[in-house]
Coordinates of C-alpha atoms in Angstrom, one line a residue:
Chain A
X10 CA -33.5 11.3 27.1
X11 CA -32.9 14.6 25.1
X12 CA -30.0 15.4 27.2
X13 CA -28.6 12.5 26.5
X14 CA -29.0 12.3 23.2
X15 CA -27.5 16.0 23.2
X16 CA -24.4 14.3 25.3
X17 CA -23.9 11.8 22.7
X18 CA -23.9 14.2 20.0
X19 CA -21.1 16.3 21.9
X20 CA -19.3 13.1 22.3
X21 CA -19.3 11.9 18.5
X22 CA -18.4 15.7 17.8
X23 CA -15.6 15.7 19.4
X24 CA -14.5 12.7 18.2
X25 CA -14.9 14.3 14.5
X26 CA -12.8 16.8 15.8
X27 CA -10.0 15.2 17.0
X28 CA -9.6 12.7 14.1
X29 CA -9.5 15.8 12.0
X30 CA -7.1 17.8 13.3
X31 CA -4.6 15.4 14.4
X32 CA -4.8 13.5 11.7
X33 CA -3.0 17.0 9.9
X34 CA -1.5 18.0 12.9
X35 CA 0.6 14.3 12.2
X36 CA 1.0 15.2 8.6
X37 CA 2.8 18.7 9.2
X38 CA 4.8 17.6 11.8
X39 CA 6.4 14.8 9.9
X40 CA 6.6 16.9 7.1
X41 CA 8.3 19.7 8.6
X42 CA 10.8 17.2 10.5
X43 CA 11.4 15.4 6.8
X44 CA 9.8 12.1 8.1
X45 CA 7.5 11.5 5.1
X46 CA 10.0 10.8 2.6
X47 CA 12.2 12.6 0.3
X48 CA 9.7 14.9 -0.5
X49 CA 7.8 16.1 2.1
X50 CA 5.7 18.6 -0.3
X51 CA 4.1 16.1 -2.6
X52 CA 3.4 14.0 0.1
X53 CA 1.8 17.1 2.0
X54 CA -0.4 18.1 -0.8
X55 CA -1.6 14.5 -1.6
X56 CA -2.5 13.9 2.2
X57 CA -4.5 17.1 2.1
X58 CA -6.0 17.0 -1.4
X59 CA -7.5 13.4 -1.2
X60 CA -8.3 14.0 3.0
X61 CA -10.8 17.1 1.4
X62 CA -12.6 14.8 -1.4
X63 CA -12.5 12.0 1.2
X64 CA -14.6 14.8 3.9
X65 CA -17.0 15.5 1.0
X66 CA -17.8 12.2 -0.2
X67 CA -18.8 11.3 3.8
X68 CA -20.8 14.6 4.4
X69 CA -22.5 13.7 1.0
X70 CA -23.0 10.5 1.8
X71 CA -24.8 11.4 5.1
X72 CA -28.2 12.2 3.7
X73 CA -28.3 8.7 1.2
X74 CA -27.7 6.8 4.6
X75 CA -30.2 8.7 6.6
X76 CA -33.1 7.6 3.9
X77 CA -31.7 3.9 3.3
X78 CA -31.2 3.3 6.9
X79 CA -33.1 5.6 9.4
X80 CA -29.7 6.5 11.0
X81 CA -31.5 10.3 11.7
X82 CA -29.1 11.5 14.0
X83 CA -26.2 11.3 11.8
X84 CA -27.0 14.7 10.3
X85 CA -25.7 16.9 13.7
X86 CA -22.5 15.7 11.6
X87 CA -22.9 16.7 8.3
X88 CA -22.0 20.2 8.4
X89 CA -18.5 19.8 10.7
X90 CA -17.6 17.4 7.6
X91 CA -18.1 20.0 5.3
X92 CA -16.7 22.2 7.1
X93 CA -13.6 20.2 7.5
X94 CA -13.2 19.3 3.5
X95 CA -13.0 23.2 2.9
X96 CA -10.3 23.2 5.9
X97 CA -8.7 20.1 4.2
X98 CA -9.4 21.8 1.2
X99 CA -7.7 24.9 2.1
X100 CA -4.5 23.9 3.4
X101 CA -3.7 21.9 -0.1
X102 CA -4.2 24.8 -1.6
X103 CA -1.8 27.1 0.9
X104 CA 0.6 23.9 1.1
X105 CA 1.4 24.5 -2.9
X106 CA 1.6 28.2 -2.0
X107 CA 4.0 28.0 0.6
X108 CA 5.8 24.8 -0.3
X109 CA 5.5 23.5 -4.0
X110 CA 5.8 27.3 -5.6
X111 CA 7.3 28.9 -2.2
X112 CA 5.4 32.0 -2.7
X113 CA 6.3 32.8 -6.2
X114 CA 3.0 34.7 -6.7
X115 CA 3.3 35.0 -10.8
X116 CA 4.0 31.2 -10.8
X117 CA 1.1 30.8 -8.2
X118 CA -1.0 32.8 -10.0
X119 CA -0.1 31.7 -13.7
X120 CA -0.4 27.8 -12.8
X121 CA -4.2 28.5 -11.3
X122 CA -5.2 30.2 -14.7
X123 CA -3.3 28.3 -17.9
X124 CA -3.8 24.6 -16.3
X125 CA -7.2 23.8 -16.7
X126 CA -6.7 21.1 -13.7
X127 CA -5.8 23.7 -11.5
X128 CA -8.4 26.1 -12.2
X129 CA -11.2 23.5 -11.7
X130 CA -9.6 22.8 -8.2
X131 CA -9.8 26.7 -7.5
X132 CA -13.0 26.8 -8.4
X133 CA -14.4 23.9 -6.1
X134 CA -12.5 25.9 -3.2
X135 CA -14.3 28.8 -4.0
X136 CA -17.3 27.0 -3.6
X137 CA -16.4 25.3 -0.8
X138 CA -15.2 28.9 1.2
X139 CA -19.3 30.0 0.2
X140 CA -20.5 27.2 1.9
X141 CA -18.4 27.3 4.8
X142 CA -19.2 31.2 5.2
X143 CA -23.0 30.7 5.0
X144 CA -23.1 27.4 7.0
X145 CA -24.0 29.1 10.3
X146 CA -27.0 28.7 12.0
X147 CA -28.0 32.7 11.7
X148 CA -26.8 32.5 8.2
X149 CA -28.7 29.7 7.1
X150 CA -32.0 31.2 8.7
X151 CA -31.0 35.3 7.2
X152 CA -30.8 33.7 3.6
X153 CA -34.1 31.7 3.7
X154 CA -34.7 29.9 0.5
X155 CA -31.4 31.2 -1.3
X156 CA -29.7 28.9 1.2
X157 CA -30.8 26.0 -0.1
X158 CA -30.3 26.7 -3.4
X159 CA -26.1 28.2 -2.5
X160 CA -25.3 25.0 -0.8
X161 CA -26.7 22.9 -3.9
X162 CA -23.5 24.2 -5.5
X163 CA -21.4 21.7 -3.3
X164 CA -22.6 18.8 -6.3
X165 CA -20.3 21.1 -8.4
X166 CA -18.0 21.1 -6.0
X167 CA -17.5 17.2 -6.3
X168 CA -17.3 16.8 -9.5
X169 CA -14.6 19.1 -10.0
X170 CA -12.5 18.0 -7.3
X171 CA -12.5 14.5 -8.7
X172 CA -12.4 15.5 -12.2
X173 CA -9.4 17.7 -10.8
X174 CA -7.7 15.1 -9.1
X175 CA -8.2 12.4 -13.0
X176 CA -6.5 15.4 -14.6
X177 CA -3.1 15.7 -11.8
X178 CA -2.6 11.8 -12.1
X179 CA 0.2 11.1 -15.0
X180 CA -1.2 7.6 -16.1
X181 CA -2.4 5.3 -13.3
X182 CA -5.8 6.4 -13.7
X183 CA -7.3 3.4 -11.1
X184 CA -7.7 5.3 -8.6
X185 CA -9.2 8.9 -9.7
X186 CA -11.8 6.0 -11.8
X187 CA -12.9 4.7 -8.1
X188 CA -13.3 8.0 -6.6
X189 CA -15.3 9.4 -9.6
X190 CA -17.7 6.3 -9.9
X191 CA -18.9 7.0 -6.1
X192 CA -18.9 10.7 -6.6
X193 CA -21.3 9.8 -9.5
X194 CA -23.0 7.1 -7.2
X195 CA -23.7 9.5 -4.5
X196 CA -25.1 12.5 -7.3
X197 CA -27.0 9.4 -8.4
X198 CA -29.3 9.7 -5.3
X199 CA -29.8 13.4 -6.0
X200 CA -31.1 12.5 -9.5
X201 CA -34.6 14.3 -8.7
X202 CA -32.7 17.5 -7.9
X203 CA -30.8 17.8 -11.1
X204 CA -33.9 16.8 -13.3
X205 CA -35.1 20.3 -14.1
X206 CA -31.6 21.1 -15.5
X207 CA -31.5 18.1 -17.7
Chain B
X5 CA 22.0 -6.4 -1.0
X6 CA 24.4 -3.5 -3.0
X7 CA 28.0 -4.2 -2.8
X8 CA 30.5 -2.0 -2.7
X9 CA 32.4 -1.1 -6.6
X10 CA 36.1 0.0 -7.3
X11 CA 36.1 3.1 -9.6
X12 CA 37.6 6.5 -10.2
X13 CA 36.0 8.9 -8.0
X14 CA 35.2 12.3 -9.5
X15 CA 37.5 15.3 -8.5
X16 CA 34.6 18.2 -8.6
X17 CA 32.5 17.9 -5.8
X18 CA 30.8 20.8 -5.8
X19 CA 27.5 20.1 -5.6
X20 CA 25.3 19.2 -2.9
X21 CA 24.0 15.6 -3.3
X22 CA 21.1 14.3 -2.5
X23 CA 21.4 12.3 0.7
X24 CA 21.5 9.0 -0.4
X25 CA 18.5 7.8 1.7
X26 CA 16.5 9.9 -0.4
X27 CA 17.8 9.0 -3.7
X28 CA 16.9 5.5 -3.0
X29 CA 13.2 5.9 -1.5
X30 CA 12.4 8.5 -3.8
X31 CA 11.5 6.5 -7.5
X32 CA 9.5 6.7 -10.5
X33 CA 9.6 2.8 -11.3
X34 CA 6.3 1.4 -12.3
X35 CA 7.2 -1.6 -12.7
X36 CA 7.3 -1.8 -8.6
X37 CA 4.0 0.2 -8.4
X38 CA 3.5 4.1 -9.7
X39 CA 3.8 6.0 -6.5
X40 CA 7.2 7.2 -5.3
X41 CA 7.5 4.9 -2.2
X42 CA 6.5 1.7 -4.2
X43 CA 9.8 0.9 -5.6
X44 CA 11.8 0.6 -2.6
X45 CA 8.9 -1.4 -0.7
X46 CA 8.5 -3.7 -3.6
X47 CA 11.6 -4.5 -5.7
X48 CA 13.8 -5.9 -2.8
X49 CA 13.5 -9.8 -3.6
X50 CA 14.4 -8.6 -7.3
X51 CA 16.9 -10.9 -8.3
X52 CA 19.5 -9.1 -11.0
X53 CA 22.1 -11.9 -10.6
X54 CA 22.1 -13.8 -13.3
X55 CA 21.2 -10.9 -15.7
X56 CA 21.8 -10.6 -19.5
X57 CA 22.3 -7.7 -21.8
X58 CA 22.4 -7.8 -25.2
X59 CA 23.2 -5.4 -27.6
X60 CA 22.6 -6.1 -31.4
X61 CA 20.6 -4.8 -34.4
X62 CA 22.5 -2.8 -36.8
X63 CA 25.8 -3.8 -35.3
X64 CA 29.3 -5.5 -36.8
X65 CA 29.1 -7.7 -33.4
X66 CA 26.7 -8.4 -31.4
X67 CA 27.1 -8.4 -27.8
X68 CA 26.0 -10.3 -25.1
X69 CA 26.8 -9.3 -21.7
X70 CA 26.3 -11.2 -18.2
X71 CA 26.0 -10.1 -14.7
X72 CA 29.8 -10.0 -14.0
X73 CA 30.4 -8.0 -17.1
X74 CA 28.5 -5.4 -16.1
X75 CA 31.0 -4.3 -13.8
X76 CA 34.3 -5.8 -15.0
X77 CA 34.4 -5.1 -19.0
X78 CA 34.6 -1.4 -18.6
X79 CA 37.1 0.7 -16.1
X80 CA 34.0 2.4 -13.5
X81 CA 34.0 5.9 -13.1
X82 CA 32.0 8.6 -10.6
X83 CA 29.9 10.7 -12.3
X84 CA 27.7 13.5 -10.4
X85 CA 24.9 14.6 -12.4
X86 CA 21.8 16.8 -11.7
X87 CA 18.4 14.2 -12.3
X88 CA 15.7 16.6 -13.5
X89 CA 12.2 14.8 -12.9
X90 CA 9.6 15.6 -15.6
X91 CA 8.0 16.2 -12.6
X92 CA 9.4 19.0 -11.5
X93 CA 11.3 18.3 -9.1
X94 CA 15.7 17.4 -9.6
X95 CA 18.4 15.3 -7.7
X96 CA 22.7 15.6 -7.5
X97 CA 23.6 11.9 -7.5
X98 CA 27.0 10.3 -7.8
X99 CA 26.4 7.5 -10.0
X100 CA 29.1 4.9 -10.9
X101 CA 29.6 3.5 -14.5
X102 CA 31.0 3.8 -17.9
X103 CA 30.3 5.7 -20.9
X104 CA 27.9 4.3 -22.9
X105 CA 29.7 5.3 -26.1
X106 CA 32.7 2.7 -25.5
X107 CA 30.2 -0.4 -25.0
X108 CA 28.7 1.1 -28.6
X109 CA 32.0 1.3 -29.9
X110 CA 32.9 -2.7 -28.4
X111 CA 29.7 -3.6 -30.5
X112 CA 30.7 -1.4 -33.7
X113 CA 27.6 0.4 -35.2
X114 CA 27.2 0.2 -38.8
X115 CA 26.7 3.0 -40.8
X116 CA 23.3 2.7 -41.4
X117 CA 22.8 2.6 -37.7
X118 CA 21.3 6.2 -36.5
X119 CA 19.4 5.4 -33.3
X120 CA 19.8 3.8 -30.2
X121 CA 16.6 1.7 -28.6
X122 CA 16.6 0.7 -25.3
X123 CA 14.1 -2.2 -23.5
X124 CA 13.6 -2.8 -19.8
X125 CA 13.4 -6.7 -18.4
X126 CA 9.7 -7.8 -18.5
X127 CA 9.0 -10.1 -16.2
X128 CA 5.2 -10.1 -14.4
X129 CA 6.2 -12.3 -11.4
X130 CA 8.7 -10.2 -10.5
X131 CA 7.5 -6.6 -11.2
X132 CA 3.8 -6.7 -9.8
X133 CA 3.6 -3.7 -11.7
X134 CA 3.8 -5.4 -15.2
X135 CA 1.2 -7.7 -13.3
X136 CA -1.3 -5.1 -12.2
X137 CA -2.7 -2.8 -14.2
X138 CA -3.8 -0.8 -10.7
X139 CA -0.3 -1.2 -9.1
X140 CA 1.9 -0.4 -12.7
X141 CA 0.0 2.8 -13.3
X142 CA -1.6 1.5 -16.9
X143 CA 1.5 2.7 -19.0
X144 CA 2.8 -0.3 -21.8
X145 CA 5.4 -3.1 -20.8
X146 CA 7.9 -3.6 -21.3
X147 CA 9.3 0.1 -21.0
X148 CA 11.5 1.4 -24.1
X149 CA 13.3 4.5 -24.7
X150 CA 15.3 5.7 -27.5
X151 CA 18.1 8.2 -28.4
X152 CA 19.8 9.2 -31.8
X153 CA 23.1 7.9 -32.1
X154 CA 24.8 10.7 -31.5
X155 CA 23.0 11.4 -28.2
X156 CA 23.8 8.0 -27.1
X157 CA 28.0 8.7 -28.2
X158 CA 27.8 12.6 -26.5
X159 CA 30.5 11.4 -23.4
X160 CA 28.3 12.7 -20.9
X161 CA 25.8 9.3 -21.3
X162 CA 26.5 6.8 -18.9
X163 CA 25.4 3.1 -18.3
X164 CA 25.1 3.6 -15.1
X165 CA 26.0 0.5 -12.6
X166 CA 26.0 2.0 -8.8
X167 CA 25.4 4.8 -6.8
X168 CA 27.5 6.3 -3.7
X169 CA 29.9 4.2 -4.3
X170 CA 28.2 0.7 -4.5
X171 CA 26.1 -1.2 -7.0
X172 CA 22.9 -0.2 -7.8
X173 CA 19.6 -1.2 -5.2
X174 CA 16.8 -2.6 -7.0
X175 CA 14.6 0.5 -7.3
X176 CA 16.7 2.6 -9.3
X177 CA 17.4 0.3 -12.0
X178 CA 19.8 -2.4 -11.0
X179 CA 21.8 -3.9 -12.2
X180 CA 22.1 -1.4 -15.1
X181 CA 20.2 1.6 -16.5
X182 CA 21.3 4.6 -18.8
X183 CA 21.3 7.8 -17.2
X184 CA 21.2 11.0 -19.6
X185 CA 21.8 14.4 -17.5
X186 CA 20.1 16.5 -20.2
X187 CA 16.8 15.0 -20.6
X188 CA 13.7 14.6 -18.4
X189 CA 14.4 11.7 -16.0
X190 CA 12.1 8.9 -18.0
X191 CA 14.9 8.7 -20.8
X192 CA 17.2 7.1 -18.4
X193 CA 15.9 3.7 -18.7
X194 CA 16.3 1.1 -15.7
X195 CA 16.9 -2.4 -15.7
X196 CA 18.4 -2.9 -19.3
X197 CA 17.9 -6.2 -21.2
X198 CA 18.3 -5.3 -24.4
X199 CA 20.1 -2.1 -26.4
X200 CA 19.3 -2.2 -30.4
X201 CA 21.0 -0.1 -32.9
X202 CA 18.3 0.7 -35.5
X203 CA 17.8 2.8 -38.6
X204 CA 14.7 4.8 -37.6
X205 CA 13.7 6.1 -34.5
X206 CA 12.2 3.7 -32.0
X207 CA 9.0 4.2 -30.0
X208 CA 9.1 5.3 -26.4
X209 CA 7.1 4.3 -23.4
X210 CA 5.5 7.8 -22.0
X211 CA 5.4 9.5 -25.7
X212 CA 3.1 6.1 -26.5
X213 CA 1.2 7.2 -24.1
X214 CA 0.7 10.9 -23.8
X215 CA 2.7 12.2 -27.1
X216 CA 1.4 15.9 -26.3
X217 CA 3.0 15.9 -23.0
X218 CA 6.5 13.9 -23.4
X219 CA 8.2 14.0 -26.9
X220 CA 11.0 11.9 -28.4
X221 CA 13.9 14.4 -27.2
X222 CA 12.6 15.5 -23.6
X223 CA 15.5 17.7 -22.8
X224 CA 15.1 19.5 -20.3
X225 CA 13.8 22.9 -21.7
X226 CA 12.8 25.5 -19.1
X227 CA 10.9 27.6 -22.3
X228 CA 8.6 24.8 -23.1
X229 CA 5.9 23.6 -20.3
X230 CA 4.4 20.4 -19.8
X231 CA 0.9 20.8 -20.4
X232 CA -0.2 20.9 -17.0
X233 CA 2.4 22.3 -15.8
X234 CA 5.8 24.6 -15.4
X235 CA 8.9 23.5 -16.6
X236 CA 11.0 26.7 -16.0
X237 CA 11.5 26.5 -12.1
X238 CA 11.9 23.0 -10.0
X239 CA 12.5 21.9 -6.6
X240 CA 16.0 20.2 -5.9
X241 CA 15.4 17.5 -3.2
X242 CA 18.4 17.8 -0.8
X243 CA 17.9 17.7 3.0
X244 CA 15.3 19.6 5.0
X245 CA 11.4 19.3 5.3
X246 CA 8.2 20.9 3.7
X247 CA 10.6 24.4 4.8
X248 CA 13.4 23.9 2.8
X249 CA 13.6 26.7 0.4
X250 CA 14.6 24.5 -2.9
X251 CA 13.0 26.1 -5.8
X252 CA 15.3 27.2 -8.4
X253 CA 15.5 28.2 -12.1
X254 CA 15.6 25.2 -14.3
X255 CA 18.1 25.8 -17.1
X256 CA 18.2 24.9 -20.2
X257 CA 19.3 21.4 -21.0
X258 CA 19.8 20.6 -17.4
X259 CA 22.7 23.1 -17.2
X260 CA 25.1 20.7 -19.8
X261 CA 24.4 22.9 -23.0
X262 CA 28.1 23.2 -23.4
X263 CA 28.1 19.4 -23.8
X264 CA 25.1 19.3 -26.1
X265 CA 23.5 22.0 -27.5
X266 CA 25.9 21.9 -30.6
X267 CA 23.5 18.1 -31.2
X268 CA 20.2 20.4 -31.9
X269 CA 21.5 23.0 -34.1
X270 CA 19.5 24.4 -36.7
X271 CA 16.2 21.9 -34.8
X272 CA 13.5 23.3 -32.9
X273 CA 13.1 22.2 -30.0
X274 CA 9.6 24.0 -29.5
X275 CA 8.6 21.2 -32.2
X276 CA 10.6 19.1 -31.1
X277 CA 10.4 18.5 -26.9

């Protein structure tokens, strides 16, 4: 039974996997071969920045399922998601690097501290790379109870991505409104964590 | 659906164009849906034939234009201009038309006339985006832009009725839009109805809606930033993938200052963007 339980876990992992890096693999090779469009940048750093708020809202969403629905084995996943939104994460921000500002550092560098939308979106991939660098096993067990309380920082994360992705819409707000309202659906189930702060 | 148009080509081809696949797949028309690929996928049934323009207000005679007009009443030149984006990002397009100054000058302006207000068709069952809020990106319809008179005389403003070489496809304006070289992109108006010749300045569609981040004027101004974001460097959209090196120096009115600067003496354009 265990081992195959342990099979099926390897299985769904790998799944994960694939989906994930194909699904960018895809998006860079179109986009290198100018197949997505005339502009292959903005469509690059759209891909990447909603595929890293879409990894976070499903790791986050892991737990709430878990409670409403017994579906236990669902968190061997959680931490590969994570994982994955930082990757996600990561590559927007090297994609506006390498291909919107193409490497003009003082631009880079300038953009990330006068507009307030792009400095949010730093600072939830700051948060992100902490997490992804203490998510380890050896880690996790080294930092003890600190752990716990690092990784609550990924609640911050959230909100600023989707506040940073309201504020780098021009006007059809629909869609950043959607994203927020589950964001604030999913902190909703974490209400007992964020009482003492409130 | 474009056919082709008879006009006097332009003798300077210098510049590199953008291919024209991209020009017309490439648009900021909310009226077919606010991302850039909407357009071409959803204004294809449009129908611009009949079509009716009418210019009036504060005029000697008022004007009515139909379809066939568009491209019969004036002799159609080639024009290549550079399209700065608000966005950021620019296009070299050979568009066909004629200057707007000689349809102004078939409808004779008063005196009192000193600005120029455009108005885009509204029509919901043929634009989903004037029917849905989601799709048409929550900005006010029907779209209207504006230019002082003598913006809308200066000989480099076209009414612009084709691109390479044939009429105009749905999604960039068809079957006629104003194009301005030296402003942001959203001053060059698509899908004219109406043109009115008033005696104050007319409200605009994105200055309605965000007035800190797109003024009246919107030339293009590499020393004054959108709010959240550059405006001294953009990318020109030519041919290539995400490795196309493309970023260059914006300059200031879009490169034409010889044309135009001498229309903003004495103004600031810090105040005024």
């Amino acid at each position: 039974m265990q081992s195959q339980l342990r099979q099926k876990i390897i299985v769904v992992k790998a799944v994960i996997h694939c989906i994930c890096i194909l699904l960018l693999v895809n998006e860079y090779w179109l986009a290198l071969n100018d197949g997505l469009g005339a502009d292959p940048v903005e469509a690059v750093l759209h891909f990447t920045g909603i595929g890293a708020l879409n990894l976070l809202i499903i790791s986050l969403s892991i737990t709430p399922v878990i409670r409403l629905f017994k579906f236990t084995s669902l968190i061997n996943y959680r931490r590969m998601l994570g994982v994955y939104s930082f990757v996600y994460a990561l590559m927007h921000l090297l994609s506006f690097l390498a291909f919107e500002v193409q490497f003009d550092w003082r631009l880079f560098i300038t953009e990330i501290i006068e507009r307030p939308y792009m400095t949010l979106g730093m600072a939830a991939i700051v948060i992100l790379l902490s997490l992804t660098l203490t998510s380890t096993a050896r880690v996790k067990r080294k930092m003890g109870k600190s752990w716990q309380k690092l990784h609550n920082w990924v609640y911050l994360a959230i909100i600023l991505a989707s506040v940073h992705f309201y504020m780098s819409v021009k006007s059809d707000v629909v869609q950043p409104i959607i994203y927020a309202t589950i964001v604030a659906i999913l902190l909703w189930f974490r209400r007992k964590k964020f009482q003492k702060y409130l | 659906i474009t056919e082709p148009l008879t006009y006097l080509p332009q003798s300077d081809k210098q510049q590199i164009l953008t291919p024209e696949s991209k020009v017309i797949s490439h648009n900021n028309f909310y009226e077919f849906g606010a991302s850039k690929s909407d357009p071409v996928n959803n204004a294809q049934s449009f129908q611009t034939n009949p079509w009716q323009l009418t210019i009036s207000g504060q005029v000697e005679n008022k004007i009515i234009l139909d379809y066939d007009d568009l491209t019969r009443l004036f002799a159609l030149e080639e024009r290549i201009y550079r399209l700065r984006c608000v966005e950021a990002w620019s296009m070299v397009i050979p568009w066909v038309g004629f200057q707007l100054s000689t349809l102004l000058a078939k409808a004779k302006p008063l005196s009192s006339a000193k600005y120029v207000a455009f108005e885009t068709l509204e029509d919901p069952e043929q634009m989903p985006g004037q029917a849905s809020r989601r799709l048409g990106g929550g900005i006010n319809y029907p779209y209207v832009e504006g230019l002082r008179i003598d913006e809308a005389e200066n000989p480099l403003t076209l009414m612009a009725v084709g691109l390479y070489g044939k009429t105009l496809p749905p999604q960039n304006g068809a079957p006629i839009r104003l194009v301005v070289p030296w402003k942001y992109g959203f001053k060059s108006i698509k899908s004219i109805v109406g043109i009115t010749l008033l005696d104050k300045q007319p409200p605009t569609t994105w200055n309605q809606l965000a007035a800190n981040e797109y003024g009246f004027y919107a030339n293009v101004n590499p020393g004054v930033d959108h709010p959240r974001w550059s405006q001294a460097s953009e990318r020109r959209i030519t041919t290539g993938g995400l490795l196309a090196r493309n970023r260059i120096d914006t300059q200031m009115f879009n490169g034409y200052g010889e044309q135009v600067a001498h229309l903003y003496k004495g103004m600031d354009l810090r105040a005024n963007y």
